[in-house]
mmCIF file of C-alpha atoms in Angstrom:
data_model
loop_
_atom_site.group_PDB
_atom_site.id
_atom_site.type_symbol
_atom_site.label_atom_id
_atom_site.label_comp_id
_atom_site.label_asym_id
_atom_site.label_seq_id
_atom_site.Cartn_x
_atom_site.Cartn_y
_atom_site.Cartn_z
ATOM 1 C CA UNK A 193 -2.902 53.495 -104.203
ATOM 2 C CA UNK A 194 -2.322 51.936 -100.785
ATOM 3 C CA UNK A 195 -1.583 48.201 -100.359
ATOM 4 C CA UNK A 196 -4.962 47.794 -98.663
ATOM 5 C CA UNK A 197 -6.729 49.537 -101.548
ATOM 6 C CA UNK A 198 -5.181 47.020 -103.954
ATOM 7 C CA UNK A 199 -6.261 44.166 -101.687
ATOM 8 C CA UNK A 200 -9.827 45.498 -101.444
ATOM 9 C CA UNK A 201 -10.116 46.011 -105.182
ATOM 10 C CA UNK A 202 -9.096 42.396 -105.767
ATOM 11 C CA UNK A 203 -11.699 41.193 -103.279
ATOM 12 C CA UNK A 204 -14.466 43.273 -104.873
ATOM 13 C CA UNK A 205 -13.467 42.049 -108.346
ATOM 14 C CA UNK A 206 -13.830 38.449 -107.147
ATOM 15 C CA UNK A 207 -16.900 38.605 -104.891
ATOM 16 C CA UNK A 208 -18.677 41.851 -105.739
ATOM 17 C CA UNK A 209 -19.423 44.932 -103.596
ATOM 18 C CA UNK A 210 -18.786 44.689 -99.843
ATOM 19 C CA UNK A 211 -20.816 46.193 -97.017
ATOM 20 C CA UNK A 212 -19.820 49.446 -95.349
ATOM 21 C CA UNK A 213 -19.154 47.409 -92.194
ATOM 22 C CA UNK A 214 -16.789 45.071 -94.044
ATOM 23 C CA UNK A 215 -14.983 48.003 -95.648
ATOM 24 C CA UNK A 216 -14.619 49.741 -92.285
ATOM 25 C CA UNK A 217 -13.408 46.538 -90.598
ATOM 26 C CA UNK A 218 -10.751 45.957 -93.254
ATOM 27 C CA UNK A 219 -9.557 49.561 -93.161
ATOM 28 C CA UNK A 220 -9.165 49.502 -89.388
ATOM 29 C CA UNK A 221 -8.231 45.913 -88.524
ATOM 30 C CA UNK A 222 -6.771 44.172 -91.570
ATOM 31 C CA UNK A 223 -3.907 42.044 -90.155
ATOM 32 C CA UNK A 224 -1.388 43.320 -92.698
ATOM 33 C CA UNK A 225 -2.491 46.841 -93.574
ATOM 34 C CA UNK A 226 -5.177 47.893 -91.071
ATOM 35 C CA UNK A 227 -5.036 51.328 -89.498
ATOM 36 C CA UNK A 228 -4.915 50.145 -85.879
ATOM 37 C CA UNK A 229 -2.707 47.141 -86.556
ATOM 38 C CA UNK A 230 0.082 49.081 -88.273
ATOM 39 C CA UNK A 231 0.433 52.428 -86.484
ATOM 40 C CA UNK A 232 0.205 54.511 -83.321
ATOM 41 C CA UNK A 233 -2.478 57.068 -84.279
ATOM 42 C CA UNK A 234 -2.845 58.868 -80.954
ATOM 43 C CA UNK A 235 -1.655 62.269 -79.796
ATOM 44 C CA UNK A 236 -0.412 65.420 -81.482
ATOM 45 C CA UNK A 237 2.077 63.441 -83.579
ATOM 46 C CA UNK A 238 -0.663 61.045 -84.721
ATOM 47 C CA UNK A 239 -4.019 61.589 -86.379
ATOM 48 C CA UNK A 240 -6.248 62.543 -83.434
ATOM 49 C CA UNK A 241 -6.150 63.421 -79.738
ATOM 50 C CA UNK A 242 -8.347 61.675 -77.173
ATOM 51 C CA UNK A 243 -9.488 63.029 -73.804
ATOM 52 C CA UNK A 244 -6.757 61.314 -71.718
ATOM 53 C CA UNK A 245 -4.092 63.037 -73.830
ATOM 54 C CA UNK A 246 -5.723 66.423 -73.408
ATOM 55 C CA UNK A 247 -5.331 66.398 -69.641
ATOM 56 C CA UNK A 248 -4.378 64.157 -66.739
ATOM 57 C CA UNK A 249 -7.573 65.362 -65.060
ATOM 58 C CA UNK A 250 -9.675 63.072 -67.241
ATOM 59 C CA UNK A 251 -7.998 59.926 -65.928
ATOM 60 C CA UNK A 252 -7.888 61.256 -62.388
ATOM 61 C CA UNK A 253 -11.640 61.829 -62.347
ATOM 62 C CA UNK A 254 -12.379 58.413 -63.833
ATOM 63 C CA UNK A 255 -10.121 56.796 -61.220
ATOM 64 C CA UNK A 256 -11.976 58.519 -58.372
ATOM 65 C CA UNK A 257 -15.336 57.548 -59.904
ATOM 66 C CA UNK A 258 -14.176 53.928 -60.334
ATOM 67 C CA UNK A 259 -13.094 53.683 -56.699
ATOM 68 C CA UNK A 260 -16.414 55.114 -55.500
ATOM 69 C CA UNK A 261 -18.290 52.668 -57.726
ATOM 70 C CA UNK A 262 -16.305 49.753 -56.299
ATOM 71 C CA UNK A 263 -17.239 50.848 -52.765
ATOM 72 C CA UNK A 264 -20.894 51.453 -53.635
ATOM 73 C CA UNK A 265 -21.217 48.019 -55.224
ATOM 74 C CA UNK A 266 -19.299 46.349 -52.369
ATOM 75 C CA UNK A 267 -16.859 44.613 -54.707
ATOM 76 C CA UNK A 268 -13.425 44.840 -53.018
ATOM 77 C CA UNK A 269 -11.882 42.301 -55.437
ATOM 78 C CA UNK A 270 -12.989 44.240 -58.534
ATOM 79 C CA UNK A 271 -10.686 43.985 -61.557
ATOM 80 C CA UNK A 272 -9.846 47.228 -63.362
ATOM 81 C CA UNK A 273 -10.240 46.617 -67.095
ATOM 82 C CA UNK A 274 -9.834 48.962 -70.039
ATOM 83 C CA UNK A 275 -10.955 48.201 -73.581
ATOM 84 C CA UNK A 276 -9.160 49.953 -76.402
ATOM 85 C CA UNK A 277 -6.442 51.420 -74.160
ATOM 86 C CA UNK A 278 -4.669 53.410 -76.886
ATOM 87 C CA UNK A 279 -1.180 54.325 -75.720
ATOM 88 C CA UNK A 280 -1.954 53.499 -72.079
ATOM 89 C CA UNK A 281 -2.348 57.152 -71.095
ATOM 90 C CA UNK A 282 -5.722 56.739 -69.391
ATOM 91 C CA UNK A 283 -4.667 53.669 -67.432
ATOM 92 C CA UNK A 284 -1.436 55.384 -66.415
ATOM 93 C CA UNK A 285 -3.354 58.343 -64.963
ATOM 94 C CA UNK A 286 -5.895 56.086 -63.260
ATOM 95 C CA UNK A 287 -3.253 53.909 -61.600
ATOM 96 C CA UNK A 288 -1.221 56.936 -60.555
ATOM 97 C CA UNK A 289 -4.312 58.430 -58.919
ATOM 98 C CA UNK A 290 -5.290 55.150 -57.265
ATOM 99 C CA UNK A 291 -1.792 54.856 -55.846
ATOM 100 C CA UNK A 292 -2.335 58.161 -54.044
ATOM 101 C CA UNK A 293 -5.970 57.879 -52.955
ATOM 102 C CA UNK A 294 -6.686 54.160 -52.943
ATOM 103 C CA UNK A 295 -4.714 53.243 -49.866
ATOM 104 C CA UNK A 296 -1.680 52.128 -51.847
ATOM 105 C CA UNK A 297 -3.294 48.856 -52.918
ATOM 106 C CA UNK A 298 -3.921 48.711 -56.639
ATOM 107 C CA UNK A 299 -6.521 46.480 -58.296
ATOM 108 C CA UNK A 300 -5.531 43.819 -60.786
ATOM 109 C CA UNK A 301 -5.437 45.284 -64.292
ATOM 110 C CA UNK A 302 -6.706 43.764 -67.533
ATOM 111 C CA UNK A 303 -6.016 45.504 -70.837
ATOM 112 C CA UNK A 304 -8.191 44.443 -73.782
ATOM 113 C CA UNK A 305 -6.176 45.177 -76.918
ATOM 114 C CA UNK A 306 -6.122 43.556 -80.370
ATOM 115 C CA UNK A 307 -3.022 45.386 -81.646
ATOM 116 C CA UNK A 308 0.313 43.845 -80.628
ATOM 117 C CA UNK A 309 2.001 47.149 -81.502
ATOM 118 C CA UNK A 310 -0.203 49.173 -79.139
ATOM 119 C CA UNK A 311 -0.036 46.506 -76.427
ATOM 120 C CA UNK A 312 3.732 46.901 -76.395
ATOM 121 C CA UNK A 313 3.421 50.665 -75.948
ATOM 122 C CA UNK A 314 0.897 50.203 -73.141
ATOM 123 C CA UNK A 315 3.162 47.779 -71.298
ATOM 124 C CA UNK A 316 6.031 50.254 -71.388
ATOM 125 C CA UNK A 317 3.793 52.957 -69.923
ATOM 126 C CA UNK A 318 2.156 51.123 -66.987
ATOM 127 C CA UNK A 319 4.758 48.470 -66.177
ATOM 128 C CA UNK A 320 6.090 50.664 -63.335
ATOM 129 C CA UNK A 321 2.957 50.162 -61.252
ATOM 130 C CA UNK A 322 2.959 47.268 -58.731
ATOM 131 C CA UNK A 323 -0.312 45.811 -60.000
ATOM 132 C CA UNK A 324 -0.903 42.441 -61.593
ATOM 133 C CA UNK A 325 -1.252 43.226 -65.317
ATOM 134 C CA UNK A 326 -2.704 41.013 -68.024
ATOM 135 C CA UNK A 327 -3.278 41.679 -71.743
ATOM 136 C CA UNK A 328 -6.084 39.904 -73.596
ATOM 137 C CA UNK A 329 -7.528 40.439 -77.069
ATOM 138 C CA UNK A 330 -11.232 39.705 -76.509
ATOM 139 C CA UNK A 331 -13.937 40.147 -73.886
ATOM 140 C CA UNK A 332 -14.428 36.374 -73.817
ATOM 141 C CA UNK A 333 -10.996 36.134 -72.165
ATOM 142 C CA UNK A 334 -11.908 38.295 -69.158
ATOM 143 C CA UNK A 335 -11.009 36.566 -65.870
ATOM 144 C CA UNK A 336 -13.902 34.915 -63.959
ATOM 145 C CA UNK A 337 -14.122 37.773 -61.461
ATOM 146 C CA UNK A 338 -16.119 41.009 -61.023
ATOM 147 C CA UNK A 339 -14.901 43.605 -63.502
ATOM 148 C CA UNK A 340 -15.080 47.397 -63.577
ATOM 149 C CA UNK A 341 -14.606 48.152 -67.269
ATOM 150 C CA UNK A 342 -13.715 51.541 -68.729
ATOM 151 C CA UNK A 343 -13.982 52.146 -72.488
ATOM 152 C CA UNK A 344 -13.145 55.581 -73.872
ATOM 153 C CA UNK A 345 -13.592 56.025 -77.629
ATOM 154 C CA UNK A 346 -13.967 52.308 -78.261
ATOM 155 C CA UNK A 347 -17.515 51.925 -79.571
ATOM 156 C CA UNK A 348 -17.116 54.488 -82.359
ATOM 157 C CA UNK A 349 -14.535 52.269 -84.074
ATOM 158 C CA UNK A 350 -16.780 49.194 -84.232
ATOM 159 C CA UNK A 351 -17.898 48.615 -87.849
ATOM 160 C CA UNK A 352 -21.374 49.885 -88.729
ATOM 161 C CA UNK A 353 -23.762 48.893 -91.509
ATOM 162 C CA UNK A 354 -25.640 51.596 -93.408
ATOM 163 C CA UNK A 355 -29.065 51.417 -95.017
ATOM 164 C CA UNK A 356 -30.550 53.963 -97.412
ATOM 165 C CA UNK A 357 -34.260 54.670 -97.808
ATOM 166 C CA UNK A 358 -35.491 54.096 -101.342
ATOM 167 C CA UNK A 359 -38.866 53.497 -102.953
ATOM 168 C CA UNK A 360 -38.060 49.791 -102.698
ATOM 169 C CA UNK A 361 -37.424 50.012 -98.938
ATOM 170 C CA UNK A 362 -34.318 50.469 -96.781
ATOM 171 C CA UNK A 363 -31.517 48.955 -98.881
ATOM 172 C CA UNK A 364 -28.011 48.254 -97.647
ATOM 173 C CA UNK A 365 -25.295 50.640 -98.795
ATOM 174 C CA UNK A 366 -22.290 48.832 -100.220
ATOM 175 C CA UNK A 367 -18.795 49.758 -101.370
ATOM 176 C CA UNK A 368 -17.679 48.993 -104.915
ATOM 177 C CA UNK A 369 -14.681 49.923 -107.042
ATOM 178 C CA UNK A 370 -14.457 51.710 -110.371
ATOM 179 C CA UNK A 371 -11.422 52.500 -112.502
ATOM 180 C CA UNK A 372 -9.732 54.983 -110.183
ATOM 181 C CA UNK A 373 -11.672 55.047 -106.905
ATOM 182 C CA UNK A 374 -14.106 53.404 -104.522
ATOM 183 C CA UNK A 375 -17.739 54.498 -104.382
ATOM 184 C CA UNK A 376 -21.071 53.631 -102.790
ATOM 185 C CA UNK A 377 -23.722 51.470 -104.385
ATOM 186 C CA UNK A 378 -26.864 49.732 -103.123
ATOM 187 C CA UNK A 379 -27.644 46.056 -102.732
ATOM 188 C CA UNK A 380 -31.007 44.313 -102.766
ATOM 189 C CA UNK A 381 -30.648 43.513 -99.043
ATOM 190 C CA UNK A 382 -33.427 45.163 -97.040
ATOM 191 C CA UNK A 383 -33.310 45.959 -93.344
ATOM 192 C CA UNK A 384 -35.936 44.375 -91.115
ATOM 193 C CA UNK A 385 -38.364 47.256 -90.354
ATOM 194 C CA UNK A 386 -38.505 46.106 -86.722
ATOM 195 C CA UNK A 387 -34.937 47.386 -86.284
ATOM 196 C CA UNK A 388 -35.762 50.894 -87.516
ATOM 197 C CA UNK A 389 -36.584 53.686 -85.023
ATOM 198 C CA UNK A 390 -40.107 55.107 -84.806
ATOM 199 C CA UNK A 391 -40.919 57.553 -87.575
ATOM 200 C CA UNK A 392 -38.910 55.830 -90.278
ATOM 201 C CA UNK A 393 -41.872 55.902 -92.670
ATOM 202 C CA UNK A 394 -41.801 59.698 -92.724
ATOM 203 C CA UNK A 395 -38.091 59.946 -93.523
ATOM 204 C CA UNK A 396 -37.268 61.253 -97.027
ATOM 205 C CA UNK A 397 -35.775 59.096 -99.750
ATOM 206 C CA UNK A 398 -31.947 58.770 -99.604
ATOM 207 C CA UNK A 399 -31.973 59.135 -95.802
ATOM 208 C CA UNK A 400 -29.391 56.930 -94.069
ATOM 209 C CA UNK A 401 -29.862 54.672 -91.057
ATOM 210 C CA UNK A 402 -26.855 53.134 -89.305
ATOM 211 C CA UNK A 403 -27.048 49.754 -87.608
ATOM 212 C CA UNK A 404 -24.131 48.256 -85.698
ATOM 213 C CA UNK A 405 -24.758 44.563 -84.927
ATOM 214 C CA UNK A 406 -21.088 44.009 -84.060
ATOM 215 C CA UNK A 407 -21.304 46.783 -81.467
ATOM 216 C CA UNK A 408 -24.434 45.281 -79.933
ATOM 217 C CA UNK A 409 -22.863 41.809 -79.921
ATOM 218 C CA UNK A 410 -19.912 43.242 -78.002
ATOM 219 C CA UNK A 411 -22.280 44.692 -75.397
ATOM 220 C CA UNK A 412 -24.048 41.337 -75.087
ATOM 221 C CA UNK A 413 -20.704 39.644 -74.411
ATOM 222 C CA UNK A 414 -19.885 42.188 -71.698
ATOM 223 C CA UNK A 415 -23.358 41.699 -70.191
ATOM 224 C CA UNK A 416 -22.870 37.935 -69.999
ATOM 225 C CA UNK A 417 -19.718 38.450 -67.977
ATOM 226 C CA UNK A 418 -21.361 40.968 -65.660
ATOM 227 C CA UNK A 419 -24.395 38.710 -65.193
ATOM 228 C CA UNK A 420 -22.162 35.858 -64.099
ATOM 229 C CA UNK A 421 -19.479 37.653 -62.107
ATOM 230 C CA UNK A 422 -20.807 41.142 -61.332
ATOM 231 C CA UNK A 423 -19.377 44.586 -61.888
ATOM 232 C CA UNK A 424 -19.992 47.484 -64.242
ATOM 233 C CA UNK A 425 -18.900 49.054 -67.525
ATOM 234 C CA UNK A 426 -18.472 52.763 -68.251
ATOM 235 C CA UNK A 427 -18.602 53.882 -71.882
ATOM 236 C CA UNK A 428 -17.495 57.328 -73.084
ATOM 237 C CA UNK A 429 -17.765 58.153 -76.762
ATOM 238 C CA UNK A 430 -19.170 60.641 -79.215
ATOM 239 C CA UNK A 431 -22.689 59.958 -80.359
ATOM 240 C CA UNK A 432 -26.358 60.600 -79.676
ATOM 241 C CA UNK A 433 -28.513 59.763 -76.673
ATOM 242 C CA UNK A 434 -31.501 58.561 -78.694
ATOM 243 C CA UNK A 435 -32.063 56.651 -81.933
ATOM 244 C CA UNK A 436 -31.966 58.651 -85.121
ATOM 245 C CA UNK A 437 -31.086 58.863 -88.781
ATOM 246 C CA UNK A 438 -28.174 60.274 -90.750
ATOM 247 C CA UNK A 439 -24.773 59.369 -92.165
ATOM 248 C CA UNK A 440 -22.200 59.837 -89.370
ATOM 249 C CA UNK A 441 -19.361 57.882 -90.962
ATOM 250 C CA UNK A 442 -16.177 59.953 -90.948
ATOM 251 C CA UNK A 443 -12.455 59.554 -91.513
ATOM 252 C CA UNK A 444 -9.574 61.506 -89.954
ATOM 253 C CA UNK A 445 -5.919 61.697 -90.924
ATOM 254 C CA UNK A 446 -3.357 64.169 -89.590
ATOM 255 C CA UNK A 447 -6.108 65.848 -87.543
ATOM 256 C CA UNK A 448 -8.082 66.639 -90.704
ATOM 257 C CA UNK A 449 -11.334 65.212 -92.053
ATOM 258 C CA UNK A 450 -10.876 63.183 -95.240
ATOM 259 C CA UNK A 451 -13.047 60.932 -97.397
ATOM 260 C CA UNK A 452 -13.436 57.385 -96.085
ATOM 261 C CA UNK A 453 -12.206 56.282 -99.529
ATOM 262 C CA UNK A 454 -9.034 58.366 -99.358
ATOM 263 C CA UNK A 455 -6.018 56.058 -98.902
ATOM 264 C CA UNK A 456 -7.720 53.052 -97.220
ATOM 265 C CA UNK A 457 -5.837 51.813 -94.169
ATOM 266 C CA UNK A 458 -4.192 55.182 -93.509
ATOM 267 C CA UNK A 459 -7.069 57.034 -91.803
ATOM 268 C CA UNK A 460 -9.216 56.461 -88.739
ATOM 269 C CA UNK A 461 -12.828 55.646 -89.674
ATOM 270 C CA UNK A 462 -15.557 56.004 -87.054
ATOM 271 C CA UNK A 463 -19.299 56.511 -86.650
ATOM 272 C CA UNK A 464 -21.410 58.092 -83.937
ATOM 273 C CA UNK A 465 -22.625 55.762 -81.196
ATOM 274 C CA UNK A 466 -26.349 55.240 -80.640
ATOM 275 C CA UNK A 467 -26.287 55.118 -76.839
ATOM 276 C CA UNK A 468 -29.998 54.349 -76.647
ATOM 277 C CA UNK A 469 -29.428 51.038 -78.444
ATOM 278 C CA UNK A 470 -26.549 50.230 -76.082
ATOM 279 C CA UNK A 471 -28.743 50.868 -73.025
ATOM 280 C CA UNK A 472 -31.643 48.850 -74.435
ATOM 281 C CA UNK A 473 -29.527 45.816 -75.318
ATOM 282 C CA UNK A 474 -27.907 45.934 -71.860
ATOM 283 C CA UNK A 475 -31.303 45.945 -70.129
ATOM 284 C CA UNK A 476 -32.523 43.140 -72.372
ATOM 285 C CA UNK A 477 -29.479 41.147 -71.250
ATOM 286 C CA UNK A 478 -30.093 41.559 -67.527
ATOM 287 C CA UNK A 479 -28.144 44.704 -66.759
ATOM 288 C CA UNK A 480 -29.141 48.057 -65.264
ATOM 289 C CA UNK A 481 -28.411 51.038 -67.517
ATOM 290 C CA UNK A 482 -27.789 54.605 -66.414
ATOM 291 C CA UNK A 483 -29.172 57.711 -67.988
ATOM 292 C CA UNK A 484 -27.005 59.013 -70.828
ATOM 293 C CA UNK A 485 -25.089 62.126 -69.770
ATOM 294 C CA UNK A 486 -23.095 64.585 -71.797
ATOM 295 C CA UNK A 487 -19.381 64.285 -71.024
ATOM 296 C CA UNK A 488 -19.173 67.857 -69.746
ATOM 297 C CA UNK A 489 -21.975 67.350 -67.238
ATOM 298 C CA UNK A 490 -20.532 64.020 -66.119
ATOM 299 C CA UNK A 491 -17.010 65.343 -65.557
ATOM 300 C CA UNK A 492 -18.222 68.460 -63.771
ATOM 301 C CA UNK A 493 -20.542 66.383 -61.617
ATOM 302 C CA UNK A 494 -17.685 64.036 -60.791
ATOM 303 C CA UNK A 495 -15.469 66.897 -59.631
ATOM 304 C CA UNK A 496 -13.221 67.935 -62.505
ATOM 305 C CA UNK A 497 -13.832 71.632 -61.781
ATOM 306 C CA UNK A 498 -12.569 71.240 -58.222
ATOM 307 C CA UNK A 499 -9.582 69.217 -59.459
ATOM 308 C CA UNK A 500 -8.700 71.993 -61.920
ATOM 309 C CA UNK A 501 -8.782 74.518 -59.078
ATOM 310 C CA UNK A 502 -6.428 72.334 -57.039
ATOM 311 C CA UNK A 503 -3.962 72.078 -59.901
ATOM 312 C CA UNK A 504 -4.015 75.783 -60.752
ATOM 313 C CA UNK A 505 -3.391 76.640 -57.089
ATOM 314 C CA UNK A 506 -0.150 74.656 -57.269
ATOM 315 C CA UNK A 507 1.273 76.385 -60.332
ATOM 316 C CA UNK A 508 1.373 79.655 -62.223
ATOM 317 C CA UNK A 509 1.865 81.282 -65.618
ATOM 318 C CA UNK A 510 1.413 79.251 -68.787
ATOM 319 C CA UNK A 511 0.670 76.101 -66.832
ATOM 320 C CA UNK A 512 -2.486 77.719 -65.401
ATOM 321 C CA UNK A 513 -3.594 78.658 -68.898
ATOM 322 C CA UNK A 514 -2.946 75.100 -70.094
ATOM 323 C CA UNK A 515 -5.113 73.654 -67.316
ATOM 324 C CA UNK A 516 -7.939 76.071 -68.035
ATOM 325 C CA UNK A 517 -7.733 75.381 -71.773
ATOM 326 C CA UNK A 518 -7.821 71.621 -71.210
ATOM 327 C CA UNK A 519 -10.794 71.902 -68.878
ATOM 328 C CA UNK A 520 -12.667 73.992 -71.444
ATOM 329 C CA UNK A 521 -11.931 71.476 -74.177
ATOM 330 C CA UNK A 522 -13.206 68.554 -72.096
ATOM 331 C CA UNK A 523 -16.410 70.083 -70.724
ATOM 332 C CA UNK A 524 -17.478 72.921 -73.005
ATOM 333 C CA UNK A 525 -20.522 72.320 -75.206
ATOM 334 C CA UNK A 526 -18.603 73.914 -78.095
ATOM 335 C CA UNK A 527 -15.815 71.328 -77.735
ATOM 336 C CA UNK A 528 -16.117 67.769 -76.383
ATOM 337 C CA UNK A 529 -18.569 68.420 -73.566
ATOM 338 C CA UNK A 530 -21.785 67.930 -75.540
ATOM 339 C CA UNK A 531 -21.021 65.616 -78.465
ATOM 340 C CA UNK A 532 -19.339 63.070 -76.172
ATOM 341 C CA UNK A 533 -21.732 61.032 -74.039
ATOM 342 C CA UNK A 534 -21.356 58.822 -70.967
ATOM 343 C CA UNK A 535 -23.292 55.643 -70.187
ATOM 344 C CA UNK A 536 -22.782 53.017 -67.497
ATOM 345 C CA UNK A 537 -24.247 49.545 -67.192
ATOM 346 C CA UNK A 538 -24.171 47.669 -63.918
ATOM 347 C CA UNK A 539 -25.012 44.252 -62.506
ATOM 348 C CA UNK A 540 -26.608 46.007 -59.516
ATOM 349 C CA UNK A 541 -29.155 48.815 -59.406
ATOM 350 C CA UNK A 542 -26.774 51.152 -57.630
ATOM 351 C CA UNK A 543 -26.668 54.948 -57.782
ATOM 352 C CA UNK A 544 -23.242 55.882 -59.101
ATOM 353 C CA UNK A 545 -23.222 59.660 -59.096
ATOM 354 C CA UNK A 546 -23.309 61.828 -61.107
ATOM 355 C CA UNK A 547 -25.195 59.242 -63.154
ATOM 356 C CA UNK A 548 -28.481 59.842 -61.392
ATOM 357 C CA UNK A 549 -30.758 56.892 -62.051
ATOM 358 C CA UNK A 550 -30.845 53.368 -63.345
ATOM 359 C CA UNK A 551 -33.353 51.534 -65.519
#
């Protein structure tokens, strides 16, 4: 039994079952034993691999897109911010690219990171770049300037509540403890039907609906900053373009799927992002929201195919195969190209291709 499991069992014994969101938050962010606060989970030696670690092309394309967005929005003093920067790989590739194609003048950099351990790794990776660099641990601490925010695989790790359809209504799923394990139970708390997507009445009993108020509150905070100071935010994550039903909670350890109750604090727990809810809350808070694109279509539209051709022309042998394999993994519908989605919100109704229209 992990130290966090012991801690959670004591809490449940004292106060009763906890929500799925509370369980997820403790597993990921507990100050003493949380997954992200105690380890470096990224890369082949960790528990999972993100797009920046698959290929430098991912960061290069995002850097080029960011620079074009800055020009289109006429924001020369735009701050480059990243939320959930991992090991600093994405920011490293973006700054390296901007050094080459951005006229040698780098934007100020803000890294939004809650883990002191990961912040230290990030500093060691990007310290070589001659850009003003600041680390903060919340969006409320963003500088009072226009910001171009990039967030790759951030939203999926924000705690989510789950509700189960029963004959008594949509009841909240909770986590309780028995003699040798954790398990789900239901509370008497019902979800406001106004929050449910259309068609919820026809869903079968035991269907699951996920609601992420913490995720939406984060978007509202970002919108307040953009409303006041201007800029944009680009979100890339796995999820669905429209509202829906189903249990998407999952845990990963050592690149393998495991139960969310297996060794709490030692596995990454995530859920799929409802991008439609993100777009709607952004519009309600004064922002313009792009269409939701699949990652493969976005990257290809932004020029990753041409970049791959450039790189393969400069090398040979196994390196060519590696580039082609990485490209396939990023854009193919069988890999990350379809399940990962891209959404941008902006303080101005500006066309930022390949995102084709704004609401």
